[in-house]
Amino acid sequence: VVIEGGPLTGKTEILKTTMQKLKEQKANAIYINSTLPLGDWVCEWKLFGKNLESRVNRFLSNLPDDYYLIIDNAEKLQDSRKLEIASQLVERARAVMVGCTKYDYVHPRIKARLETNTSFRAYHIGSSPVETIDVTYFLLAGILVIITLMGAINLVLLAAALRLLFLGTRMNK
């Protein structure tokens, strides 16, 4: 499954909620955030060893037979070693869930592994927070209608400026 959407559309929240549900069901699940360095992946796996490479190799050699893989920010997976590890994980996983801003930006190696699965699905959840409708839109639209009917044109301009302020605040949260 690929969850595609712009910044702040809720992809990471969906992936983390899925991970939490899998853990509640005692399922083997691996979560990878591609923006983090490989060392952080290993820390999350709670492996200890002399060096990073030995910990990664131990992890890959001891993978369970049946596990779910969740990859966040998959389009940022470009480093050769991280890409190699992610490819191995995708290939061996029971099911894979990927979050990305645009599926076209995901590395071809990962895409090829994902698309070999017959149950491959991609979902687009919006390209930006501006596409999502919020309550302030309806509130200010109602206020604009009332102010216009009252004939206070200066207040209409003020309301339009407030709407832009709300949008700017929401985009920068």
Coordinates of C-alpha atoms in Angstrom, one line a residue:
V1 CA 0.0 0.0 0.0
V2 CA 1.3 3.5 -0.9
I3 CA 0.0 6.5 0.9
E4 CA 0.8 9.6 -1.2
G5 CA 0.1 13.1 -0.2
G6 CA 1.7 16.5 0.3
P7 CA 3.3 17.9 3.5
L8 CA 1.0 18.0 6.5
T9 CA -1.7 15.8 5.0
G10 CA -1.5 13.1 7.7
K11 CA 0.6 10.4 6.0
T12 CA 3.0 9.9 9.0
E13 CA 0.0 9.8 11.4
I14 CA -1.6 7.1 9.3
L15 CA 1.6 5.1 9.2
K16 CA 2.3 5.5 13.0
T17 CA -1.3 4.5 13.8
T18 CA -1.0 1.4 11.7
M19 CA 2.2 0.5 13.4
Q20 CA 0.6 1.0 16.8
K21 CA -2.3 -1.3 15.8
L22 CA 0.0 -4.0 14.6
K23 CA 1.9 -3.9 17.9
E24 CA -1.3 -4.1 19.8
Q25 CA -2.1 -7.3 17.8
K26 CA 1.4 -8.6 18.7
A27 CA 2.3 -8.7 15.0
N28 CA 6.0 -8.4 13.9
A29 CA 6.3 -4.9 12.4
I30 CA 9.2 -2.8 11.3
Y31 CA 8.9 1.0 11.0
I32 CA 11.5 3.0 9.0
N33 CA 11.7 6.7 8.7
S34 CA 13.9 7.3 5.6
T35 CA 14.9 10.8 6.7
L36 CA 16.7 9.4 9.7
P37 CA 20.3 8.1 9.5
L38 CA 20.9 4.4 9.5
G39 CA 22.3 4.6 13.0
D40 CA 18.9 5.8 14.2
W41 CA 17.2 2.8 12.5
V42 CA 19.5 0.5 14.4
C43 CA 18.9 2.2 17.7
E44 CA 15.2 1.7 17.1
W45 CA 15.8 -2.0 16.6
K46 CA 17.5 -2.1 20.0
L47 CA 20.6 -3.9 18.7
F48 CA 24.0 -3.7 20.2
G49 CA 27.4 -4.5 18.7
K50 CA 30.8 -3.2 17.9
N51 CA 29.9 -1.2 14.9
L52 CA 26.9 -0.2 12.8
E53 CA 27.5 -2.7 10.0
S54 CA 27.6 -5.7 12.4
R55 CA 24.3 -4.6 14.0
V56 CA 22.6 -4.2 10.6
N57 CA 23.8 -7.6 9.5
R58 CA 22.6 -9.2 12.7
F59 CA 19.2 -7.6 12.3
L60 CA 18.9 -8.8 8.6
S61 CA 20.0 -12.3 9.5
N62 CA 17.5 -12.6 12.3
L63 CA 14.4 -11.2 10.6
P64 CA 11.2 -13.0 11.5
D65 CA 9.6 -15.1 8.7
D66 CA 6.4 -13.1 8.9
Y67 CA 6.5 -9.3 9.4
Y68 CA 5.0 -6.1 8.2
L69 CA 7.1 -3.2 6.9
I70 CA 6.2 0.5 7.2
I71 CA 8.4 3.0 5.4
D72 CA 7.8 6.7 6.0
N73 CA 9.2 9.4 3.6
A74 CA 10.1 6.7 1.0
E75 CA 11.0 9.3 -1.6
K76 CA 14.0 10.3 0.5
L77 CA 15.4 6.8 0.5
Q78 CA 18.4 7.5 -1.8
D79 CA 21.5 6.5 0.2
S80 CA 22.9 3.3 -1.3
R81 CA 23.2 1.3 2.0
K82 CA 19.8 2.4 3.3
L83 CA 18.3 1.6 -0.1
E84 CA 19.9 -1.9 -0.1
I85 CA 18.5 -2.6 3.4
A86 CA 15.1 -1.3 2.5
S87 CA 15.0 -3.4 -0.7
Q88 CA 15.8 -6.5 1.3
L89 CA 13.1 -5.7 3.9
V90 CA 10.5 -5.0 1.2
E91 CA 11.3 -8.2 -0.6
R92 CA 10.9 -10.4 2.5
A93 CA 8.0 -8.6 4.1
R94 CA 4.5 -10.1 4.3
A95 CA 3.0 -6.6 3.5
V96 CA 4.5 -3.2 3.0
M97 CA 3.0 0.2 3.7
V98 CA 4.8 3.2 2.2
G99 CA 4.3 6.9 2.8
C100 CA 5.6 9.5 0.3
T101 CA 4.8 12.9 -1.1
K102 CA 4.8 11.7 -4.7
Y103 CA 5.1 8.0 -5.7
D104 CA 7.1 9.0 -8.8
Y105 CA 9.9 10.2 -6.6
V106 CA 10.4 6.8 -4.9
H107 CA 13.5 5.1 -6.0
P108 CA 12.9 2.7 -9.0
R109 CA 14.4 -0.2 -7.0
I110 CA 11.8 0.1 -4.2
K111 CA 9.0 0.7 -6.7
A112 CA 9.9 -2.4 -8.7
R113 CA 9.7 -4.5 -5.5
L114 CA 6.4 -3.0 -4.4
E115 CA 4.7 -3.4 -7.8
T116 CA 5.5 -7.1 -8.1
N117 CA 2.9 -7.7 -5.4
T118 CA -0.5 -8.5 -7.0
S119 CA -2.3 -6.6 -4.2
F120 CA -0.4 -3.3 -4.8
R121 CA -2.5 -0.2 -4.1
A122 CA -1.7 3.5 -4.1
Y123 CA -3.8 6.1 -2.4
H124 CA -3.6 9.8 -2.8
I125 CA -4.7 11.8 0.3
G126 CA -4.2 15.4 -1.0
S127 CA -1.3 17.5 -2.1
S128 CA -1.3 20.2 0.6
P129 CA -3.2 21.3 3.7
V130 CA -4.8 24.0 1.5
E131 CA -6.8 21.3 -0.2
T132 CA -8.3 20.1 3.1
I133 CA -11.4 22.0 4.2
D134 CA -11.4 23.5 7.6
V135 CA -14.0 25.1 9.8
T136 CA -12.4 28.6 9.4
Y137 CA -13.4 28.6 5.7
F138 CA -17.1 28.2 6.5
L139 CA -16.9 30.5 9.5
L140 CA -15.3 33.4 7.5
A141 CA -17.5 32.8 4.5
G142 CA -20.6 33.2 6.7
I143 CA -19.1 36.4 8.3
L144 CA -18.3 37.8 4.8
V145 CA -21.9 37.3 3.7
I146 CA -23.3 39.0 6.7
I147 CA -20.8 41.9 6.5
T148 CA -21.5 42.3 2.8
L149 CA -25.2 42.5 3.4
M150 CA -24.6 45.2 6.0
G151 CA -22.6 47.2 3.4
A152 CA -19.3 47.4 5.3
I153 CA -16.8 46.8 2.5
N154 CA -13.8 47.6 4.6
L155 CA -14.7 44.8 7.0
V156 CA -14.9 42.4 4.0
L157 CA -11.3 43.2 3.2
L158 CA -10.4 42.7 6.9
A159 CA -12.1 39.3 6.9
A160 CA -10.2 38.2 3.7
A161 CA -7.0 39.2 5.4
L162 CA -7.9 37.1 8.5
R163 CA -8.6 34.1 6.3
L164 CA -5.1 34.4 4.8
L165 CA -3.7 34.7 8.3
F166 CA -5.5 31.5 9.4
L167 CA -4.2 29.7 6.3
G168 CA -0.6 30.8 7.0
T169 CA -0.9 29.8 10.7
R170 CA -2.2 26.4 9.7
M171 CA 0.5 25.7 7.1
N172 CA 3.3 26.6 9.6
K173 CA 2.2 24.4 12.5

